[in-house]
Amino acid sequence: MQQQTTPINRRNFLRNASLAAAGTAGFSMLSFESFSNPMEGENPNIIGPLQGYSPQIGILVSMMTWIRESVVRAAKDLKTEELDFLMDPKANTIGAMLMHLAATDTVYQDLTFYNLKDFSESNQKRFGVAMELGDEGRKQIKGNNLDYYLSTLQEVREKTLAEFKKRDDKWFAQVDPSFFGGKPTNNFCKWFHVCEHEANHRGQITLVRKRLPGAPAGKE
């Protein structure tokens, strides 16, 4: 058999491979440039730009929304005593972690929307303990029902989304010369950190839930 000697055009190869994958898997190939999700809030599994936001901000908002719904599911129907359960003396309760997520959203509002160096004074009073957790978090963040934590999360997130709608991709790309580890960091990265930080604590919430007294073994 004669060996193929014609060089492969990489761009054509990738295009043809994508079309083949679309045909065999039944996927709809849609460019982000022309994409807008008309079902905002109804179809969280579509990650992409959202109406009301600039394209790049909308993509991250769709990711943040997906993670948030996962967190809410992980905490569903927990009672106050379960939200206050400590796996060990150095652990964090589920309630404290939910409050910590609200604190994280809030501090990044102050850092990126208002160009502060930390929490505003009022936000420090409200969320400072939840931000740091530790012994003070274990002492102070307890005795609340699930609605308390979920309503706080919703209140804070609604403010984040309202502020995002006022900004564009140029703002999202703005670089802070020394943020994470003293390295240049843009606003996109700062808010992506909020998203991945929430995913991290979602895993911890699931772990603690599985260790609750009387919790069934097996999958969540």
Short mmCIF file of N, CA and C in Angstrom, two decimals, residues 56 60 108 112 169-180 183-193:
data_model
loop_
_atom_site.label_atom_id
_atom_site.label_comp_id
_atom_site.label_asym_id
_atom_site.label_seq_id
_atom_site.Cartn_x
_atom_site.Cartn_y
_atom_site.Cartn_z
N GLN A 56 -18.28 37.44 27.76
CA GLN A 56 -17.40 36.71 28.67
C GLN A 56 -17.95 36.67 30.08
N LEU A 60 -19.11 33.17 32.49
CA LEU A 60 -18.76 32.88 33.88
C LEU A 60 -20.00 32.84 34.76
N TYR A 108 -15.32 39.85 47.21
CA TYR A 108 -14.90 40.10 45.82
C TYR A 108 -15.73 41.20 45.18
N THR A 112 -13.48 44.13 43.59
CA THR A 112 -13.50 44.35 42.15
C THR A 112 -14.47 45.43 41.70
N ASP A 169 -16.89 43.32 28.89
CA ASP A 169 -15.73 42.45 28.79
C ASP A 169 -14.41 43.21 28.93
N LYS A 170 -14.41 44.48 28.57
CA LYS A 170 -13.20 45.27 28.75
C LYS A 170 -12.87 45.37 30.24
N TRP A 171 -13.86 45.62 31.07
CA TRP A 171 -13.64 45.64 32.52
C TRP A 171 -13.21 44.27 33.01
N PHE A 172 -13.82 43.21 32.46
CA PHE A 172 -13.52 41.85 32.89
C PHE A 172 -12.06 41.49 32.62
N ALA A 173 -11.50 42.10 31.58
CA ALA A 173 -10.12 41.81 31.21
C ALA A 173 -9.09 42.70 31.92
N GLN A 174 -9.55 43.68 32.66
CA GLN A 174 -8.62 44.59 33.34
C GLN A 174 -7.72 43.83 34.31
N VAL A 175 -6.45 44.18 34.30
CA VAL A 175 -5.45 43.44 35.06
C VAL A 175 -5.01 44.22 36.29
N ASP A 176 -5.07 43.55 37.43
CA ASP A 176 -4.47 44.04 38.67
C ASP A 176 -3.02 43.57 38.64
N PRO A 177 -2.03 44.47 38.75
CA PRO A 177 -0.63 44.06 38.56
C PRO A 177 -0.10 43.09 39.60
N SER A 178 -0.70 43.04 40.79
CA SER A 178 -0.17 42.13 41.82
C SER A 178 -1.29 41.70 42.75
N PHE A 179 -1.95 40.63 42.39
CA PHE A 179 -3.08 40.17 43.21
C PHE A 179 -2.78 38.80 43.80
N PHE A 180 -3.05 37.73 43.07
CA PHE A 180 -2.75 36.39 43.58
C PHE A 180 -1.24 36.15 43.57
N LYS A 183 1.15 38.31 41.55
CA LYS A 183 1.21 38.20 40.09
C LYS A 183 0.03 38.94 39.45
N PRO A 184 0.20 39.39 38.21
CA PRO A 184 -0.90 40.05 37.50
C PRO A 184 -2.13 39.15 37.42
N THR A 185 -3.29 39.72 37.70
CA THR A 185 -4.54 38.95 37.75
C THR A 185 -5.66 39.81 37.20
N ASN A 186 -6.41 39.29 36.23
CA ASN A 186 -7.51 40.09 35.71
C ASN A 186 -8.81 39.80 36.48
N ASN A 187 -9.82 40.62 36.23
CA ASN A 187 -11.09 40.45 36.94
C ASN A 187 -11.75 39.12 36.63
N PHE A 188 -11.54 38.64 35.42
CA PHE A 188 -12.07 37.33 35.05
C PHE A 188 -11.50 36.27 36.00
N CYS A 189 -10.20 36.28 36.20
CA CYS A 189 -9.56 35.30 37.07
C CYS A 189 -10.05 35.44 38.51
N LYS A 190 -10.21 36.68 38.97
CA LYS A 190 -10.69 36.89 40.34
C LYS A 190 -12.05 36.25 40.55
N TRP A 191 -12.95 36.44 39.59
CA TRP A 191 -14.29 35.88 39.75
C TRP A 191 -14.34 34.40 39.41
N PHE A 192 -13.43 33.93 38.57
CA PHE A 192 -13.32 32.49 38.37
C PHE A 192 -12.90 31.82 39.67
N HIS A 193 -12.05 32.49 40.43
CA HIS A 193 -11.66 31.96 41.74
C HIS A 193 -12.88 31.81 42.65
#
